């Protein structure tokens, strides 16, 4: 026994007491780095050598040991991959990716071909302005002066055409597609105006202040003030995207735009949108077949928009082919939450909205009466079942027995509600009246202004311009009842600090 024990001790390999340098000290100095140190692999993909793997104590659990074995088999060894020194030390580059020029996400594109110009808005042919969709004009229509590649001292900056195009591709994403479409219309009108005045290309960008003022003065009386303002901002955005100086006196521009608003023709003024009401919804419900796929989807959509104060465009799609799971609300984006008192709210997450590119929540609670959005949504999901909630629009419906559900477009929703309103001897209302009506309903119930503003996700008091029936809304706060007066002061007056 003693002899066997001595043999076993002498057969063990000697353990070296020499300390090994860490990867940070073994790496090169940051001053000697080139751009290759930006190419790294995540920490979770760092490869361990075979000696380290052999030195680890085997796992007690068989399943865990098999999982670790498969993970080590899928990772390349140091012999199979090259290593590149980074700021964090030596790392394998077999599966690494560069951090430069990452591929951009694909934005929704309009289907078909761009429409021809209207008869009175045809620009002169120019290689600088190809025929394209309105939302692409700001990027594809080039000014005569390209983006400068010179520094402050006039020295050339070594940037390629791809680098400059990358700048444009990134900057254009600061605007939503709808905004780009409106700005593109303004840019078209700008160039038609310049063609009629004989303005040379190099004078259109950077645009002289007098020329921009003449542009506004020419349009005054023919367009609404908001339309002219939008067109001017389109020309401004075109300058910004292409790196052209926009040197306009803001005070003078505000003055002439204010005058354009006052001189707008009556035909250009949009009439006030009448609000939807609970009574209006109840009457059109009588002329909807809730067993019909389209009617069930339309009724669920209008009640959800009414009680959540949502925009119609947030719940529908513009066309049948433009649905994007990363932008539009889906059936899997629905959840139910309860507070400490057990009061439940149904919440819908919209991946992207007009004012929140990263998405935001809308919500409603169960309501009394025939306009209850919970009953409408439950009926819609029963009539229009889906197999994949993660890829199905929230209010998609079955069309003529087709196996694939069809997204509910804004046009289909408004058209169906209008036909039901006519059947009930009512005048059809605009789509924005749904949000206005929900706002009015909550205020008539005596809900505080701040609470309604929070439900509608307004960052300011801009929702007050939508209000109708001001006397009815303020009636509870103007009576001789001291209790109501105290409540009004509590809601409207800031706390004493």
CSV table of C-alpha atoms in Angstrom, one decimal, residues 55-396:
chain,number,residue,atom,x,y,z
A,55,UNK,CA,-8.6,21.3,-16.2
A,56,UNK,CA,-12.3,21.9,-15.4
A,57,UNK,CA,-14.0,19.6,-12.9
A,58,UNK,CA,-16.6,17.4,-14.6
A,59,UNK,CA,-20.2,18.3,-13.9
A,60,UNK,CA,-22.1,16.2,-11.5
A,61,UNK,CA,-25.2,16.5,-13.6
A,62,UNK,CA,-25.2,14.4,-16.8
A,63,UNK,CA,-27.5,16.7,-18.7
A,64,UNK,CA,-25.3,19.7,-17.9
A,65,UNK,CA,-22.2,17.9,-18.9
A,66,UNK,CA,-23.7,16.9,-22.3
A,67,UNK,CA,-24.8,20.5,-22.9
A,68,UNK,CA,-21.3,21.8,-22.1
A,69,UNK,CA,-19.8,19.2,-24.4
A,70,UNK,CA,-22.0,20.2,-27.3
A,71,UNK,CA,-21.3,23.9,-26.7
A,72,UNK,CA,-17.5,23.3,-26.8
A,73,UNK,CA,-17.9,21.2,-30.0
A,74,UNK,CA,-19.6,24.0,-31.8
A,75,UNK,CA,-17.0,26.6,-30.8
A,76,UNK,CA,-13.8,26.7,-33.0
A,77,UNK,CA,-10.6,26.1,-31.2
A,78,UNK,CA,-7.6,28.5,-31.2
A,79,UNK,CA,-5.9,26.3,-33.8
A,80,UNK,CA,-8.8,26.6,-36.2
A,81,UNK,CA,-9.2,30.4,-36.0
A,82,UNK,CA,-7.0,33.4,-36.3
A,83,UNK,CA,-6.8,35.8,-33.4
A,84,UNK,CA,-6.8,39.6,-33.6
A,85,UNK,CA,-5.6,41.8,-30.7
A,86,UNK,CA,-8.3,44.2,-29.4
A,87,UNK,CA,-8.5,46.6,-26.6
A,88,UNK,CA,-9.7,43.7,-24.4
A,89,UNK,CA,-6.9,41.3,-25.5
A,90,UNK,CA,-6.6,38.5,-28.0
A,91,UNK,CA,-9.9,37.3,-29.4
A,92,UNK,CA,-10.7,34.9,-32.3
A,93,UNK,CA,-12.1,36.4,-35.4
A,94,UNK,CA,-13.6,33.3,-37.0
A,95,UNK,CA,-17.2,34.4,-36.4
A,96,UNK,CA,-16.7,38.2,-35.9
A,97,UNK,CA,-18.5,41.1,-37.5
A,98,UNK,CA,-17.4,44.6,-38.1
A,99,UNK,CA,-19.1,47.4,-36.3
A,100,UNK,CA,-18.9,49.7,-39.4
A,101,UNK,CA,-21.7,50.2,-42.0
A,102,UNK,CA,-24.3,47.9,-40.4
A,103,UNK,CA,-27.1,47.0,-42.7
A,104,UNK,CA,-30.2,49.2,-42.2
A,105,UNK,CA,-33.7,47.9,-41.6
A,106,UNK,CA,-35.9,47.8,-44.7
A,107,UNK,CA,-38.6,50.6,-44.6
A,108,UNK,CA,-42.0,50.0,-46.1
A,109,UNK,CA,-42.2,50.9,-49.8
A,110,UNK,CA,-45.3,52.0,-51.8
A,111,UNK,CA,-46.5,49.4,-54.3
A,112,UNK,CA,-46.7,49.9,-58.0
A,113,UNK,CA,-45.2,52.8,-60.0
A,114,UNK,CA,-45.2,56.5,-59.2
A,115,UNK,CA,-48.1,58.4,-60.5
A,116,UNK,CA,-47.7,60.9,-63.3
A,117,UNK,CA,-47.5,64.6,-62.4
A,118,UNK,CA,-50.6,66.6,-62.4
A,119,UNK,CA,-51.2,68.9,-65.4
A,120,UNK,CA,-50.3,72.1,-63.5
A,121,UNK,CA,-47.4,70.6,-61.5
A,122,UNK,CA,-45.0,69.3,-64.1
A,123,UNK,CA,-41.3,70.2,-63.5
A,124,UNK,CA,-38.9,70.6,-66.4
A,125,UNK,CA,-36.9,67.5,-67.2
A,126,UNK,CA,-33.6,67.3,-65.4
A,127,UNK,CA,-31.1,64.5,-64.6
A,128,UNK,CA,-31.1,66.0,-61.0
A,129,UNK,CA,-34.8,65.2,-60.6
A,130,UNK,CA,-35.8,61.7,-61.7
A,131,UNK,CA,-39.5,60.7,-61.7
A,132,UNK,CA,-40.1,58.8,-58.4
A,133,UNK,CA,-42.5,58.5,-55.5
A,134,UNK,CA,-43.2,61.6,-53.5
A,135,UNK,CA,-41.6,60.2,-50.3
A,136,UNK,CA,-38.3,59.6,-52.3
A,137,UNK,CA,-37.9,63.1,-53.7
A,138,UNK,CA,-36.0,64.5,-50.8
A,139,UNK,CA,-33.3,61.8,-51.2
A,140,UNK,CA,-33.3,61.2,-55.0
A,141,UNK,CA,-33.6,64.8,-56.2
A,142,UNK,CA,-30.1,66.3,-56.0
A,143,UNK,CA,-29.2,69.9,-55.6
A,144,UNK,CA,-26.6,71.4,-58.0
A,145,UNK,CA,-24.1,71.8,-55.0
A,146,UNK,CA,-23.2,68.4,-53.6
A,147,UNK,CA,-22.4,67.8,-49.9
A,148,UNK,CA,-19.0,69.4,-49.1
A,149,UNK,CA,-16.0,67.0,-48.6
A,150,UNK,CA,-13.7,69.9,-47.5
A,151,UNK,CA,-12.9,70.8,-43.9
A,152,UNK,CA,-12.9,74.3,-42.4
A,153,UNK,CA,-9.4,75.0,-43.9
A,154,UNK,CA,-10.4,73.9,-47.4
A,155,UNK,CA,-8.5,70.5,-47.2
A,156,UNK,CA,-10.1,67.4,-48.8
A,157,UNK,CA,-11.6,64.9,-46.5
A,158,UNK,CA,-10.9,61.3,-47.8
A,159,UNK,CA,-14.5,60.1,-47.9
A,160,UNK,CA,-15.9,58.0,-50.8
A,161,UNK,CA,-19.2,58.4,-52.6
A,162,UNK,CA,-20.5,55.4,-50.5
A,163,UNK,CA,-19.6,57.3,-47.3
A,164,UNK,CA,-21.6,60.3,-48.5
A,165,UNK,CA,-24.5,58.1,-49.6
A,166,UNK,CA,-24.5,56.5,-46.1
A,167,UNK,CA,-24.9,59.9,-44.5
A,168,UNK,CA,-28.0,60.6,-46.7
A,169,UNK,CA,-29.5,57.1,-46.0
A,170,UNK,CA,-29.2,57.6,-42.3
A,171,UNK,CA,-30.5,61.2,-42.2
A,172,UNK,CA,-33.6,60.5,-44.3
A,173,UNK,CA,-34.7,58.1,-41.6
A,174,UNK,CA,-35.2,61.0,-39.2
A,175,UNK,CA,-38.6,61.5,-41.0
A,176,UNK,CA,-41.5,59.2,-41.1
A,177,UNK,CA,-42.8,58.0,-44.6
A,178,UNK,CA,-45.9,60.2,-44.3
A,179,UNK,CA,-43.8,63.2,-43.5
A,180,UNK,CA,-41.5,62.5,-46.4
A,181,UNK,CA,-44.5,62.3,-48.7
A,182,UNK,CA,-45.8,65.8,-47.6
A,183,UNK,CA,-42.3,67.3,-47.9
A,184,UNK,CA,-41.9,65.7,-51.3
A,185,UNK,CA,-45.0,67.5,-52.5
A,186,UNK,CA,-43.6,70.8,-51.3
A,187,UNK,CA,-40.3,70.1,-53.0
A,188,UNK,CA,-42.1,69.5,-56.3
A,189,UNK,CA,-44.0,72.8,-56.0
A,190,UNK,CA,-40.8,74.5,-55.2
A,191,UNK,CA,-39.1,73.4,-58.4
A,192,UNK,CA,-42.2,74.2,-60.5
A,193,UNK,CA,-42.1,77.7,-59.0
A,194,UNK,CA,-38.4,78.0,-59.8
A,195,UNK,CA,-39.0,76.8,-63.4
A,196,UNK,CA,-41.6,79.4,-63.9
A,197,UNK,CA,-39.4,82.2,-62.6
A,198,UNK,CA,-36.3,81.0,-64.5
A,199,UNK,CA,-34.3,80.3,-61.4
A,200,UNK,CA,-30.9,78.6,-62.1
A,201,UNK,CA,-30.1,75.3,-60.4
A,202,UNK,CA,-27.3,76.7,-58.3
A,203,UNK,CA,-29.7,79.4,-57.0
A,204,UNK,CA,-32.2,76.8,-55.7
A,205,UNK,CA,-29.9,75.5,-53.1
A,206,UNK,CA,-28.8,77.2,-51.0
A,207,UNK,CA,-32.0,79.2,-51.5
A,208,UNK,CA,-31.8,83.0,-51.0
A,209,UNK,CA,-34.1,84.4,-48.4
A,210,UNK,CA,-35.9,86.6,-50.9
A,211,UNK,CA,-36.6,83.7,-53.2
A,212,UNK,CA,-38.2,81.7,-50.4
A,213,UNK,CA,-40.3,84.7,-49.4
A,214,UNK,CA,-41.4,85.1,-53.0
A,215,UNK,CA,-42.3,81.4,-53.0
A,216,UNK,CA,-44.6,81.9,-50.0
A,217,UNK,CA,-46.1,85.0,-51.4
A,218,UNK,CA,-46.9,83.3,-54.7
A,219,UNK,CA,-48.8,80.5,-53.0
A,220,UNK,CA,-50.7,82.8,-50.6
A,221,UNK,CA,-54.4,82.9,-51.4
A,222,UNK,CA,-54.3,79.5,-53.3
A,223,UNK,CA,-53.3,77.2,-50.5
A,224,UNK,CA,-54.0,76.9,-46.8
A,225,UNK,CA,-51.5,78.4,-44.3
A,226,UNK,CA,-50.6,74.9,-43.0
A,227,UNK,CA,-50.0,73.6,-46.5
A,228,UNK,CA,-47.7,76.5,-47.3
A,229,UNK,CA,-45.8,76.0,-44.0
A,230,UNK,CA,-45.4,72.3,-44.8
A,231,UNK,CA,-44.0,73.1,-48.3
A,232,UNK,CA,-41.5,75.5,-46.9
A,233,UNK,CA,-40.4,72.9,-44.3
A,234,UNK,CA,-40.0,70.4,-47.2
A,235,UNK,CA,-37.6,72.7,-48.9
A,236,UNK,CA,-35.7,73.2,-45.7
A,237,UNK,CA,-35.5,69.4,-45.1
A,238,UNK,CA,-34.1,69.0,-48.6
A,239,UNK,CA,-31.3,71.5,-47.8
A,240,UNK,CA,-30.5,69.7,-44.5
A,241,UNK,CA,-30.4,66.2,-46.0
A,242,UNK,CA,-28.0,67.2,-48.7
A,243,UNK,CA,-25.7,69.3,-46.4
A,244,UNK,CA,-26.8,72.7,-47.9
A,245,UNK,CA,-26.9,75.8,-45.7
A,246,UNK,CA,-30.4,77.0,-44.8
A,247,UNK,CA,-29.8,80.7,-43.9
A,248,UNK,CA,-33.3,82.1,-43.5
A,249,UNK,CA,-34.4,84.7,-40.9
A,250,UNK,CA,-36.9,82.9,-38.7
A,251,UNK,CA,-38.7,86.1,-37.6
A,252,UNK,CA,-39.4,87.2,-41.1
A,253,UNK,CA,-40.4,83.7,-42.2
A,254,UNK,CA,-42.9,83.4,-39.2
A,255,UNK,CA,-44.4,86.8,-40.2
A,256,UNK,CA,-45.0,86.0,-43.8
A,257,UNK,CA,-46.4,82.5,-42.9
A,258,UNK,CA,-48.8,84.1,-40.4
A,259,UNK,CA,-50.0,86.4,-43.2
A,260,UNK,CA,-50.4,83.4,-45.5
A,261,UNK,CA,-52.6,81.7,-42.9
A,262,UNK,CA,-54.9,84.7,-42.6
A,263,UNK,CA,-55.2,85.0,-46.4
A,264,UNK,CA,-56.1,81.4,-46.9
A,265,UNK,CA,-59.2,80.9,-49.1
A,266,UNK,CA,-62.4,79.5,-47.5
A,267,UNK,CA,-62.2,76.5,-49.7
A,268,UNK,CA,-58.8,75.6,-48.3
A,269,UNK,CA,-60.0,75.7,-44.7
A,270,UNK,CA,-60.8,72.2,-43.4
A,271,UNK,CA,-64.2,72.1,-41.7
A,272,UNK,CA,-64.2,71.0,-38.1
A,273,UNK,CA,-64.4,67.3,-37.6
A,274,UNK,CA,-67.6,66.2,-35.9
A,275,UNK,CA,-67.0,63.8,-33.0
A,276,UNK,CA,-68.3,60.2,-32.8
A,277,UNK,CA,-70.5,59.7,-29.8
A,278,UNK,CA,-71.8,56.7,-27.9
A,279,UNK,CA,-75.3,57.4,-29.4
A,280,UNK,CA,-73.8,57.5,-32.9
A,281,UNK,CA,-71.9,54.2,-32.4
A,282,UNK,CA,-75.0,52.5,-31.0
A,283,UNK,CA,-77.1,53.5,-34.0
A,284,UNK,CA,-74.6,52.3,-36.6
A,285,UNK,CA,-74.1,49.1,-34.7
A,286,UNK,CA,-77.7,48.2,-35.5
A,287,UNK,CA,-76.8,48.2,-39.2
A,288,UNK,CA,-73.7,46.0,-38.8
A,289,UNK,CA,-73.7,42.2,-39.0
A,290,UNK,CA,-71.3,41.2,-36.2
A,291,UNK,CA,-71.2,37.7,-37.7
A,292,UNK,CA,-69.7,39.1,-40.9
A,293,UNK,CA,-65.8,39.1,-40.8
A,294,UNK,CA,-65.5,42.7,-42.1
A,295,UNK,CA,-68.2,44.1,-39.8
A,296,UNK,CA,-66.9,42.3,-36.7
A,297,UNK,CA,-63.4,43.7,-37.4
A,298,UNK,CA,-64.6,47.2,-38.1
A,299,UNK,CA,-66.8,47.3,-35.0
A,300,UNK,CA,-63.9,46.1,-32.8
A,301,UNK,CA,-61.6,48.6,-34.4
A,302,UNK,CA,-63.9,51.6,-34.0
A,303,UNK,CA,-64.7,50.8,-30.3
A,304,UNK,CA,-61.0,50.3,-29.5
A,305,UNK,CA,-60.1,53.6,-31.1
A,306,UNK,CA,-62.9,55.4,-29.4
A,307,UNK,CA,-62.2,54.3,-25.8
A,308,UNK,CA,-58.4,54.3,-26.1
A,309,UNK,CA,-58.2,57.7,-27.9
A,310,UNK,CA,-56.1,56.1,-30.6
A,311,UNK,CA,-55.5,57.4,-34.1
A,312,UNK,CA,-57.2,55.4,-36.9
A,313,UNK,CA,-53.8,54.9,-38.6
A,314,UNK,CA,-52.4,53.2,-35.5
A,315,UNK,CA,-55.0,50.5,-35.7
A,316,UNK,CA,-55.2,50.0,-39.5
A,317,UNK,CA,-52.9,49.8,-42.5
A,318,UNK,CA,-52.8,52.2,-45.4
A,319,UNK,CA,-52.9,49.4,-48.1
A,320,UNK,CA,-53.4,45.7,-48.2
A,321,UNK,CA,-49.7,45.0,-48.8
A,322,UNK,CA,-48.0,47.4,-46.5
A,323,UNK,CA,-48.4,45.5,-43.2
A,324,UNK,CA,-45.1,45.4,-41.2
A,325,UNK,CA,-45.0,43.4,-37.9
A,326,UNK,CA,-42.3,45.9,-36.7
A,327,UNK,CA,-44.7,48.9,-37.2
A,328,UNK,CA,-48.3,47.8,-36.9
A,329,UNK,CA,-50.1,46.3,-33.9
A,330,UNK,CA,-50.5,42.5,-34.0
A,331,UNK,CA,-52.7,40.2,-32.0
A,332,UNK,CA,-49.8,39.1,-29.8
A,333,UNK,CA,-49.4,42.7,-28.7
A,334,UNK,CA,-52.4,42.4,-26.5
A,335,UNK,CA,-52.3,41.9,-22.7
A,336,UNK,CA,-54.4,42.4,-19.6
A,337,UNK,CA,-53.1,44.1,-16.5
A,338,UNK,CA,-54.8,44.8,-13.1
A,339,UNK,CA,-53.9,47.3,-10.4
A,340,UNK,CA,-53.8,46.7,-6.7
A,341,UNK,CA,-57.6,47.1,-6.5
A,342,UNK,CA,-58.2,44.5,-9.1
A,343,UNK,CA,-59.3,46.9,-11.8
A,344,UNK,CA,-58.3,45.5,-15.2
A,345,UNK,CA,-57.1,47.3,-18.3
A,346,UNK,CA,-56.7,45.8,-21.8
A,347,UNK,CA,-53.4,47.1,-23.2
A,348,UNK,CA,-52.2,47.1,-26.8
A,349,UNK,CA,-48.6,47.8,-27.7
A,350,UNK,CA,-48.1,49.7,-31.0
A,351,UNK,CA,-44.5,49.1,-32.2
A,352,UNK,CA,-44.2,52.5,-33.8
A,353,UNK,CA,-46.4,55.6,-33.7
A,354,UNK,CA,-46.3,59.1,-35.1
A,355,UNK,CA,-44.7,60.5,-32.0
A,356,UNK,CA,-43.0,57.4,-30.5
A,357,UNK,CA,-40.7,55.6,-32.9
A,358,UNK,CA,-40.0,53.0,-30.2
A,359,UNK,CA,-43.6,52.3,-29.7
A,360,UNK,CA,-46.2,53.0,-26.9
A,361,UNK,CA,-49.2,51.5,-25.2
A,362,UNK,CA,-52.9,52.3,-25.7
A,363,UNK,CA,-55.6,50.9,-23.4
A,364,UNK,CA,-59.2,50.7,-22.5
A,365,UNK,CA,-61.4,49.3,-19.7
A,366,UNK,CA,-64.7,47.3,-20.0
A,367,UNK,CA,-67.6,49.7,-20.6
A,368,UNK,CA,-71.3,49.4,-20.0
A,369,UNK,CA,-73.8,49.2,-22.8
A,370,UNK,CA,-73.6,48.1,-26.4
A,371,UNK,CA,-70.4,49.9,-27.3
A,372,UNK,CA,-68.3,47.8,-24.9
A,373,UNK,CA,-64.9,47.3,-26.6
A,374,UNK,CA,-64.2,44.1,-24.7
A,375,UNK,CA,-67.3,42.4,-26.1
A,376,UNK,CA,-66.5,43.8,-29.6
A,377,UNK,CA,-62.9,42.5,-29.5
A,378,UNK,CA,-64.0,39.0,-28.2
A,379,UNK,CA,-66.5,38.7,-31.0
A,380,UNK,CA,-64.0,39.8,-33.6
A,381,UNK,CA,-61.4,37.2,-32.5
A,382,UNK,CA,-64.1,34.5,-32.6
A,383,UNK,CA,-65.3,35.4,-36.1
A,384,UNK,CA,-61.8,35.9,-37.4
A,385,UNK,CA,-59.5,33.3,-35.8
A,386,UNK,CA,-55.8,33.4,-36.7
A,387,UNK,CA,-53.2,30.6,-36.6
A,388,UNK,CA,-50.2,32.9,-36.0
A,389,UNK,CA,-50.9,35.8,-33.7
A,390,UNK,CA,-47.3,37.1,-34.1
A,391,UNK,CA,-47.7,37.7,-37.8
A,392,UNK,CA,-51.4,38.7,-37.9
A,393,UNK,CA,-52.7,42.3,-37.7
A,394,UNK,CA,-54.9,42.9,-34.7
A,395,UNK,CA,-58.0,43.6,-36.8
A,396,UNK,CA,-57.4,41.3,-39.8
